[in-house]
Amino acid sequence: MKKVSILVVAVLLGIITSCSEAASSDDEVRYFTMDGDKLQRPTDYRKWVYVGTPTTPNDMNNGKAAFPEFHNVYIDPTSYKHWKATGEWREGTILIKELVSVGTKAAVSGNGYFMGDFIGLEATIKSKKLFPNEPGNWSYFSFTNPGSKELKNTATAFNTNQCNSCHEGNAQDDFVFTQHYPVLRAAKGAGEGITPENTSSRPKTMIIGEWEPSAPTPENLDLEIPLEKEALFAYLKSGAYKEFKTQEKEKHPSTGPHTQVGLPVRVFMNDGIANSLASNRDEHPMGASIVKEMFNKNGELSGWAVMVKTQDGSDNGLGWFWYEVTSTEDSGALAAMGNGVNGCISCHQIGNRDMVRTSFPFQD
Ligand code: HEC
Ligand code: HEC
């Protein structure tokens, strides 16, 4: 009897230790060091997994981009592995954003934006243990020393409203802007044994232009809004959508990038979409239609953005007809027109409401 119980205890202990090892091993691996509440400048990150390089050059932002440079983003290898296995960020995830100036704008290959020099370093870390009170347990740091050639050696976390809020509201996956990192999108929950870059499949976005349709628009649908180029423009000019019962009372500053963030917009919804949103449906029915008026800085109407469901299923945005025109006189001033426009989808897929971004019911 005694022997048996010792055996049981031993086995149990074995199970317990192996479980806790499995649970803690990844969590315990850290690629950074805290000095009290200060983060020491991370090192060796150029050996981590590189996930992408967004750029917001001054020339495309009225000469005053908030971060007018390249952002080379890296993630620590253990967190990448965990993301690939689970599609989630583990305790201790760290992402580095290394700032690189825009250098020359011409090369033998053509005109463009070419990287200049390393000018700054930022980091974000997810840790429940270290940042229990931060939204999502993410904290943000910068080692950049404007006007100096030296980076700081330690950094204190920014206040929540300086960094977290924008990430919380706009990033696709738990505060991280995976919509701008193809490496992370390809790896999300792909499976432990899978190496995404070794597979032959490539998403359509890599082949088809961002603002081109990636699916045919069904013809001869009997919808409230015509989908043919000239007929649609004439419909918008006529203002017929103003008959929709569900509409924002007034124009208000846009939070999206249509025209320019902050310029006025006003949204109109037909019954198909309004009823579907009101009943929290995952997918909106065929015929669901939204028209968004866009205004210039003088408050004059300057164009329209339109979304129309051409089938019941969302099909990752292929089931939506996307349209944006940036003139009220020229039907040819199109930003995009057709089903499955990936440039529109990449932003509109955030939020799990079958592509609809505006808050609903409308706030007065
Ligand atoms: C107005 C919105 C906004 C604010 C405010 C903001 N960020 Fe970001 N951040 C972004 C966007 C968009 C990206 C991804 C594309 C890019 O790098 O431009 C990003 C990416 C990052 C990344 C790379 C990892 C990731 O989460 O995608 C880090 C690190 C980062 N930001 C740090 C900071 C720090 C530090 C602050 C505060 C000083 C800050 N951010 C404030 C919009 C914002
Ligand atoms: C960079 C992100 C982004 C891109 C790209 C984008 N949108 Fe939007 N869009 C938004 C956001 C955010 C809102 C809601 C907030 C607002 O407009 O103030 C919105 C709102 C809309 C609305 C009103 C209904 C709704 O979903 O809230 C329409 C219609 C629309 N967009 C059409 C388009 C079309 C067509 C394209 C492509 C040509 C496009 N959008 C590209 C972010 C984006």
Coordinates of C-alpha atoms and ligand atoms in Angstrom, one line a residue:
M1 CA 0.0 0.0 0.0
K2 CA 2.7 2.4 1.0
K3 CA 4.6 1.6 -2.1
V4 CA 1.6 2.4 -4.3
S5 CA 0.9 5.7 -2.7
I6 CA 4.6 6.7 -3.1
L7 CA 4.3 5.8 -6.7
V8 CA 1.1 7.8 -7.1
V9 CA 2.7 10.8 -5.4
A10 CA 5.7 10.5 -7.6
V11 CA 3.6 10.2 -10.8
L12 CA 1.5 13.2 -9.7
L13 CA 4.6 15.2 -8.9
G14 CA 5.9 14.3 -12.3
I15 CA 2.7 15.5 -14.0
I16 CA 2.6 18.7 -11.9
T17 CA 6.2 19.6 -12.6
S18 CA 6.0 18.9 -16.3
C19 CA 2.7 20.9 -16.6
S20 CA 4.1 23.9 -14.8
E21 CA 7.3 23.6 -16.9
A22 CA 5.2 23.7 -20.0
A23 CA 3.1 26.6 -18.8
S24 CA 6.0 28.6 -17.5
S25 CA 8.7 27.9 -20.0
D26 CA 7.6 30.4 -22.7
D27 CA 6.4 33.0 -20.2
E28 CA 9.8 32.9 -18.4
V29 CA 11.7 33.7 -21.6
R30 CA 12.4 37.4 -21.7
Y31 CA 14.2 39.4 -24.3
F32 CA 14.4 42.6 -22.2
T33 CA 15.5 43.7 -18.8
M34 CA 13.7 46.1 -16.4
D35 CA 15.5 48.4 -14.1
G36 CA 12.8 49.1 -11.6
D37 CA 10.1 50.7 -13.7
K38 CA 12.6 51.5 -16.5
L39 CA 13.2 49.4 -19.5
Q40 CA 16.9 48.9 -20.5
R41 CA 17.6 49.5 -24.2
P42 CA 17.0 46.1 -25.9
T43 CA 19.9 44.7 -27.8
D44 CA 20.4 42.1 -30.6
Y45 CA 16.9 42.7 -32.0
R46 CA 18.1 42.8 -35.6
K47 CA 18.6 39.0 -35.1
W48 CA 14.9 38.6 -34.1
V49 CA 12.0 38.0 -36.6
Y50 CA 11.6 41.0 -38.9
V51 CA 7.9 41.7 -39.6
G52 CA 7.6 44.7 -41.8
T53 CA 8.5 48.3 -42.6
P54 CA 5.7 50.8 -42.7
T55 CA 6.6 54.3 -44.0
T56 CA 4.7 57.6 -43.6
P57 CA 6.8 60.1 -45.5
N58 CA 6.4 63.8 -45.1
D59 CA 5.6 64.3 -48.8
M60 CA 2.4 62.3 -48.5
N61 CA 1.3 64.0 -45.2
N62 CA 1.3 67.7 -46.0
G63 CA 5.0 67.9 -45.0
K64 CA 4.3 67.1 -41.4
A65 CA 4.0 63.3 -40.8
A66 CA 4.0 62.4 -37.1
F67 CA 6.8 59.9 -37.8
P68 CA 8.3 60.9 -41.1
E69 CA 10.5 57.8 -41.6
F70 CA 10.6 54.1 -42.1
H71 CA 9.6 51.9 -39.2
N72 CA 11.4 48.5 -39.2
V73 CA 9.5 46.3 -36.9
Y74 CA 10.9 43.1 -35.2
I75 CA 9.4 40.6 -32.7
D76 CA 11.3 38.4 -30.3
P77 CA 11.6 34.8 -31.6
T78 CA 9.8 33.1 -28.8
S79 CA 6.7 35.3 -29.1
Y80 CA 6.7 34.8 -32.9
K81 CA 6.7 31.0 -32.3
H82 CA 3.8 31.4 -29.8
W83 CA 1.9 33.7 -32.2
K84 CA 2.3 31.1 -35.0
A85 CA 1.1 28.3 -32.7
T86 CA -1.8 30.2 -31.0
G87 CA -2.5 33.4 -32.8
E88 CA -2.1 35.3 -29.5
W89 CA 0.6 37.4 -27.9
R90 CA 2.2 35.7 -24.9
E91 CA 3.2 37.2 -21.6
G92 CA 6.5 38.9 -22.3
T93 CA 6.0 39.7 -26.0
I94 CA 8.2 42.5 -27.2
L95 CA 8.1 44.3 -30.5
I96 CA 10.7 46.8 -31.5
K97 CA 10.2 49.6 -34.0
E98 CA 13.5 50.9 -35.3
L99 CA 13.2 54.3 -37.0
V100 CA 15.1 54.8 -40.2
S101 CA 15.2 58.2 -42.0
V102 CA 14.0 58.6 -45.6
G103 CA 17.3 58.9 -47.5
T104 CA 17.5 59.4 -51.2
K105 CA 14.4 59.4 -53.4
A106 CA 16.1 58.3 -56.6
A107 CA 18.0 55.1 -57.5
V108 CA 18.9 53.3 -60.6
S109 CA 15.7 51.3 -60.2
G110 CA 13.5 54.4 -60.3
N111 CA 12.1 57.1 -58.0
G112 CA 10.9 56.1 -54.6
Y113 CA 11.7 56.1 -50.9
F114 CA 15.0 54.6 -49.9
M115 CA 16.3 54.0 -46.4
G116 CA 18.7 56.5 -44.9
D117 CA 20.1 56.1 -41.4
F118 CA 19.0 54.7 -38.1
I119 CA 17.5 57.5 -36.1
G120 CA 15.4 56.1 -33.3
L121 CA 14.2 53.1 -31.3
E122 CA 10.8 52.3 -29.7
A123 CA 9.4 49.3 -28.0
T124 CA 6.2 47.8 -26.8
I125 CA 5.9 45.0 -24.3
K126 CA 2.9 42.9 -23.2
S127 CA 3.1 41.8 -19.6
K128 CA 0.4 41.2 -17.1
K129 CA 3.0 40.8 -14.4
L130 CA 4.8 44.1 -15.1
F131 CA 1.9 46.3 -16.4
P132 CA -1.3 45.0 -14.7
N133 CA -3.0 48.3 -15.1
E134 CA -2.3 49.2 -18.7
P135 CA -5.0 48.5 -21.3
G136 CA -4.3 45.0 -22.7
N137 CA -1.2 44.9 -20.4
W138 CA 0.8 46.7 -23.2
S139 CA 3.3 49.3 -22.3
Y140 CA 5.2 51.7 -24.7
F141 CA 8.7 53.0 -24.6
S142 CA 11.1 55.2 -26.6
F143 CA 14.8 55.4 -26.6
T144 CA 15.0 58.1 -29.3
N145 CA 16.9 61.2 -28.3
P146 CA 15.8 63.9 -30.7
G147 CA 18.7 66.0 -31.9
S148 CA 21.3 63.6 -30.5
K149 CA 23.3 60.8 -32.1
E150 CA 23.0 58.7 -28.9
L151 CA 20.0 56.6 -28.0
K152 CA 18.9 56.7 -24.4
N153 CA 20.0 53.7 -22.3
T154 CA 16.8 53.4 -20.3
A155 CA 13.2 54.5 -20.9
T156 CA 10.1 54.9 -18.7
A157 CA 6.7 53.9 -20.0
F158 CA 4.6 56.5 -21.7
N159 CA 1.2 57.5 -20.3
T160 CA -1.7 55.4 -21.5
N161 CA -3.2 58.2 -23.6
Q162 CA 0.0 58.9 -25.4
C163 CA 0.4 55.5 -27.1
N164 CA -1.9 52.8 -25.9
S165 CA -5.2 54.4 -26.9
C166 CA -4.4 54.7 -30.6
H167 CA -3.1 51.2 -30.7
E168 CA -6.1 49.9 -28.8
G169 CA -8.6 51.5 -31.2
N170 CA -6.9 50.9 -34.5
A171 CA -4.6 47.9 -34.4
Q172 CA -5.9 44.7 -35.8
D173 CA -4.7 42.1 -33.3
D174 CA -4.6 43.0 -29.6
F175 CA -2.9 46.4 -29.9
V176 CA -0.5 45.3 -32.6
F177 CA -0.9 46.6 -36.2
T178 CA -0.7 43.3 -37.9
Q179 CA -2.7 44.7 -40.8
H180 CA 0.6 46.4 -41.8
Y181 CA 2.8 43.3 -41.1
P182 CA 2.4 40.6 -43.7
V183 CA 4.9 38.3 -41.9
L184 CA 2.6 38.3 -38.8
R185 CA -0.6 37.9 -40.8
A186 CA 0.8 34.9 -42.6
A187 CA 1.9 33.3 -39.3
K188 CA -1.2 34.0 -37.2
G189 CA -2.3 30.7 -35.7
A190 CA -0.7 28.9 -38.7
G191 CA 0.4 26.0 -36.5
E192 CA 3.5 25.1 -34.6
G193 CA 5.0 22.9 -37.3
I194 CA 4.3 25.3 -40.2
T195 CA 6.8 27.7 -41.7
P196 CA 4.6 30.1 -43.7
E197 CA 7.3 31.3 -46.1
N198 CA 7.9 27.7 -47.2
T199 CA 4.4 27.2 -48.4
S200 CA 3.6 28.0 -52.0
S201 CA 0.3 29.9 -51.3
R202 CA 0.4 33.6 -51.5
P203 CA -2.6 35.8 -50.7
K204 CA -4.3 37.6 -53.6
T205 CA -3.3 41.0 -52.2
M206 CA 0.3 40.3 -53.2
I207 CA -0.7 39.7 -56.9
I208 CA -3.6 42.1 -57.4
G209 CA -3.3 45.8 -57.0
E210 CA -4.6 47.1 -53.7
W211 CA -7.2 49.4 -55.2
E212 CA -8.3 47.0 -58.0
P213 CA -11.3 44.7 -57.5
S214 CA -10.3 41.1 -56.8
A215 CA -13.7 39.6 -57.6
P216 CA -16.3 40.2 -60.3
T217 CA -19.3 42.4 -59.4
P218 CA -22.5 40.4 -60.2
E219 CA -24.6 41.9 -62.9
N220 CA -28.3 42.7 -63.1
L221 CA -28.8 42.7 -59.4
D222 CA -32.0 44.5 -58.5
L223 CA -30.6 46.7 -55.8
E224 CA -31.6 50.1 -54.4
I225 CA -28.2 51.6 -55.5
P226 CA -27.1 51.0 -59.1
L227 CA -23.5 49.6 -59.4
E228 CA -22.7 50.6 -62.9
K229 CA -20.1 53.5 -63.0
E230 CA -22.2 56.3 -64.7
A231 CA -25.5 55.2 -63.2
L232 CA -24.0 55.1 -59.7
F233 CA -22.5 58.6 -60.1
A234 CA -25.8 60.0 -61.3
Y235 CA -27.6 58.4 -58.4
L236 CA -25.1 59.9 -55.9
K237 CA -25.4 63.4 -57.6
S238 CA -29.2 63.2 -57.4
G239 CA -28.9 62.8 -53.6
A240 CA -31.5 60.0 -53.7
Y241 CA -29.7 58.2 -50.8
K242 CA -30.9 61.1 -48.5
E243 CA -34.2 59.3 -48.4
F244 CA -32.6 56.5 -46.3
K245 CA -34.3 56.6 -42.9
T246 CA -31.1 55.8 -41.0
Q247 CA -28.7 58.7 -41.4
E248 CA -26.3 60.8 -39.3
K249 CA -28.1 64.1 -38.4
E250 CA -25.0 66.2 -39.2
K251 CA -21.6 65.9 -40.7
H252 CA -18.9 65.3 -38.2
P253 CA -15.1 64.9 -38.2
S254 CA -14.0 61.6 -39.7
T255 CA -11.9 59.2 -37.7
G256 CA -11.1 57.3 -40.8
P257 CA -8.6 58.1 -43.6
H258 CA -11.2 59.0 -46.2
T259 CA -10.2 62.4 -47.6
Q260 CA -8.1 63.4 -44.6
V261 CA -8.6 62.3 -41.0
G262 CA -10.7 65.0 -39.3
L263 CA -12.5 66.4 -42.4
P264 CA -16.3 66.1 -42.2
V265 CA -18.2 63.0 -43.3
R266 CA -21.9 62.0 -43.0
V267 CA -23.2 58.4 -43.3
F268 CA -26.5 57.2 -44.7
M269 CA -27.8 53.6 -44.4
N270 CA -30.6 51.8 -46.1
D271 CA -33.0 49.6 -44.2
G272 CA -31.1 46.4 -45.2
I273 CA -28.0 47.4 -43.3
A274 CA -29.6 49.4 -40.5
N275 CA -31.8 46.4 -39.5
S276 CA -29.0 44.0 -39.8
L277 CA -26.7 46.1 -37.6
A278 CA -29.5 46.6 -35.1
S279 CA -29.9 42.9 -34.8
N280 CA -26.2 42.3 -34.5
R281 CA -26.0 40.0 -37.5
D282 CA -22.5 38.6 -38.3
E283 CA -23.1 39.0 -42.0
H284 CA -25.3 41.6 -43.6
P285 CA -27.8 40.6 -46.3
M286 CA -27.5 41.2 -50.0
G287 CA -28.6 44.8 -50.8
A288 CA -27.3 46.3 -47.5
S289 CA -26.0 49.7 -48.6
I290 CA -24.1 52.6 -47.0
V291 CA -23.3 55.9 -48.6
K292 CA -20.8 58.2 -47.0
E293 CA -20.6 61.9 -48.0
M294 CA -17.1 63.4 -47.8
F295 CA -16.6 67.1 -47.4
N296 CA -13.5 69.4 -48.0
K297 CA -12.1 71.7 -45.4
N298 CA -14.6 74.4 -46.4
G299 CA -17.5 72.1 -45.6
E300 CA -18.3 71.6 -49.3
L301 CA -19.3 68.1 -50.6
S302 CA -16.2 66.6 -52.3
G303 CA -17.1 63.0 -53.0
W304 CA -18.7 59.8 -51.8
A305 CA -17.7 56.4 -50.4
V306 CA -20.1 53.6 -51.0
M307 CA -20.4 50.0 -49.8
V308 CA -23.1 47.6 -51.1
K309 CA -23.5 43.9 -50.3
T310 CA -23.9 42.0 -53.5
Q311 CA -24.5 38.6 -51.8
D312 CA -25.4 37.5 -48.3
G313 CA -22.0 36.0 -47.4
S314 CA -19.2 38.3 -46.6
D315 CA -16.5 36.1 -48.2
N316 CA -13.8 38.2 -46.6
G317 CA -15.0 41.4 -48.3
L318 CA -15.4 39.8 -51.8
G319 CA -19.2 39.9 -51.2
W320 CA -19.0 43.7 -50.8
F321 CA -19.0 46.2 -53.7
W322 CA -16.6 49.1 -52.8
Y323 CA -16.7 52.5 -54.4
E324 CA -15.0 55.8 -53.7
V325 CA -15.1 58.9 -55.9
T326 CA -13.2 62.1 -55.0
S327 CA -15.2 64.6 -57.1
T328 CA -18.8 65.6 -57.4
E329 CA -18.3 66.6 -61.1
D330 CA -16.1 63.9 -62.6
S331 CA -17.4 60.3 -62.5
G332 CA -13.9 59.2 -63.5
A333 CA -12.2 60.5 -60.3
L334 CA -12.4 57.0 -58.8
A335 CA -10.3 55.9 -55.8
A336 CA -11.7 52.4 -56.2
M337 CA -14.6 50.6 -57.7
G338 CA -15.6 46.9 -57.6
N339 CA -15.9 43.8 -55.4
G340 CA -13.2 42.7 -53.1
V341 CA -11.0 45.9 -53.2
N342 CA -8.2 44.9 -50.8
G343 CA -7.2 48.4 -49.9
C344 CA -10.6 49.0 -48.5
I345 CA -11.0 45.6 -47.0
S346 CA -7.6 45.7 -45.1
C347 CA -9.1 48.5 -42.9
H348 CA -12.7 47.6 -42.9
Q349 CA -12.2 44.0 -41.7
I350 CA -11.3 45.3 -38.3
G351 CA -14.0 44.8 -35.7
N352 CA -15.9 41.7 -36.8
R353 CA -19.0 43.6 -38.0
D354 CA -18.8 42.3 -41.6
M355 CA -16.7 45.3 -42.7
V356 CA -18.8 48.1 -41.1
R357 CA -16.6 50.6 -39.2
T358 CA -19.0 53.4 -38.2
S359 CA -20.3 53.2 -34.7
F360 CA -23.9 52.2 -34.6
P361 CA -26.5 53.3 -33.5
F362 CA -25.4 56.7 -34.6
Q363 CA -24.4 59.1 -31.8
D364 CA -26.3 62.4 -31.9
Ligands
HEC1 C1 -2.2 57.9 -33.9 C2 -2.0 56.5 -33.7 C3 -0.7 56.1 -33.0 C4 -0.2 56.6 -31.8 C5 -0.6 57.7 -30.9 C6 1.0 55.7 -31.5 N1 1.1 54.8 -32.5 FE1 2.6 53.3 -32.5 N2 1.8 52.6 -34.3 C7 0.8 53.2 -35.0 C8 0.7 52.6 -36.3 C9 -0.3 52.9 -37.4 C10 1.7 51.6 -36.3 C11 2.0 50.6 -37.4 C12 2.5 51.2 -38.6 C13 3.6 52.1 -38.4 O1 4.6 51.7 -37.8 O2 3.5 53.3 -38.9 C14 2.4 51.6 -35.0 C15 3.4 50.8 -34.6 C16 4.1 50.8 -33.4 C17 5.1 49.9 -33.0 C18 5.4 48.5 -33.6 C19 4.5 47.4 -33.0 C20 3.0 47.5 -33.2 O3 2.3 47.6 -32.2 O4 2.5 47.5 -34.3 C21 5.6 50.4 -31.8 C22 6.7 49.7 -31.0 C23 4.9 51.6 -31.5 N3 4.0 51.9 -32.5 C24 5.2 52.5 -30.5 C25 4.5 53.6 -30.2 C26 4.8 54.5 -29.1 C27 6.0 54.3 -28.2 C28 3.9 55.5 -29.1 C29 3.7 56.6 -28.1 C30 4.8 57.6 -28.1 C31 2.9 55.2 -30.2 N4 3.4 54.1 -30.8 C32 1.8 56.0 -30.4 C33 0.0 54.2 -34.5 C34 0.1 55.0 -33.4
HEC2 C1 -7.1 53.1 -43.4 C2 -8.4 52.6 -43.1 C3 -9.5 52.7 -44.1 C4 -9.5 52.4 -45.5 C5 -8.3 52.1 -46.3 C6 -10.8 52.6 -46.0 N1 -11.7 52.9 -45.0 FE1 -13.7 53.2 -45.1 N2 -13.8 53.7 -43.1 C7 -12.7 53.6 -42.3 C8 -13.2 54.0 -40.9 C9 -12.3 54.1 -39.7 C10 -14.5 54.4 -41.1 C11 -15.5 54.8 -40.0 C12 -15.1 56.1 -39.3 C13 -15.2 57.4 -40.1 O1 -15.4 57.4 -41.3 O2 -15.1 58.4 -39.5 C14 -14.9 54.1 -42.5 C15 -16.1 54.3 -43.0 C16 -16.5 54.0 -44.3 C17 -17.9 54.0 -44.8 C18 -19.1 54.3 -43.9 C19 -19.7 52.9 -43.4 C20 -18.8 52.2 -42.4 O3 -18.2 51.1 -42.7 O4 -18.5 52.8 -41.4 C21 -17.8 53.7 -46.1 C22 -19.0 53.5 -47.0 C23 -16.4 53.4 -46.4 N3 -15.7 53.6 -45.3 C24 -16.0 53.0 -47.7 C25 -14.7 52.7 -48.0 C26 -14.2 52.4 -49.3 C27 -15.1 52.2 -50.5 C28 -12.8 52.2 -49.2 C29 -11.8 51.9 -50.3 C30 -11.8 52.7 -51.4 C31 -12.5 52.5 -47.8 N4 -13.6 52.7 -47.1 C32 -11.2 52.4 -47.3 C33 -11.4 53.2 -42.5 C34 -10.9 52.9 -43.8

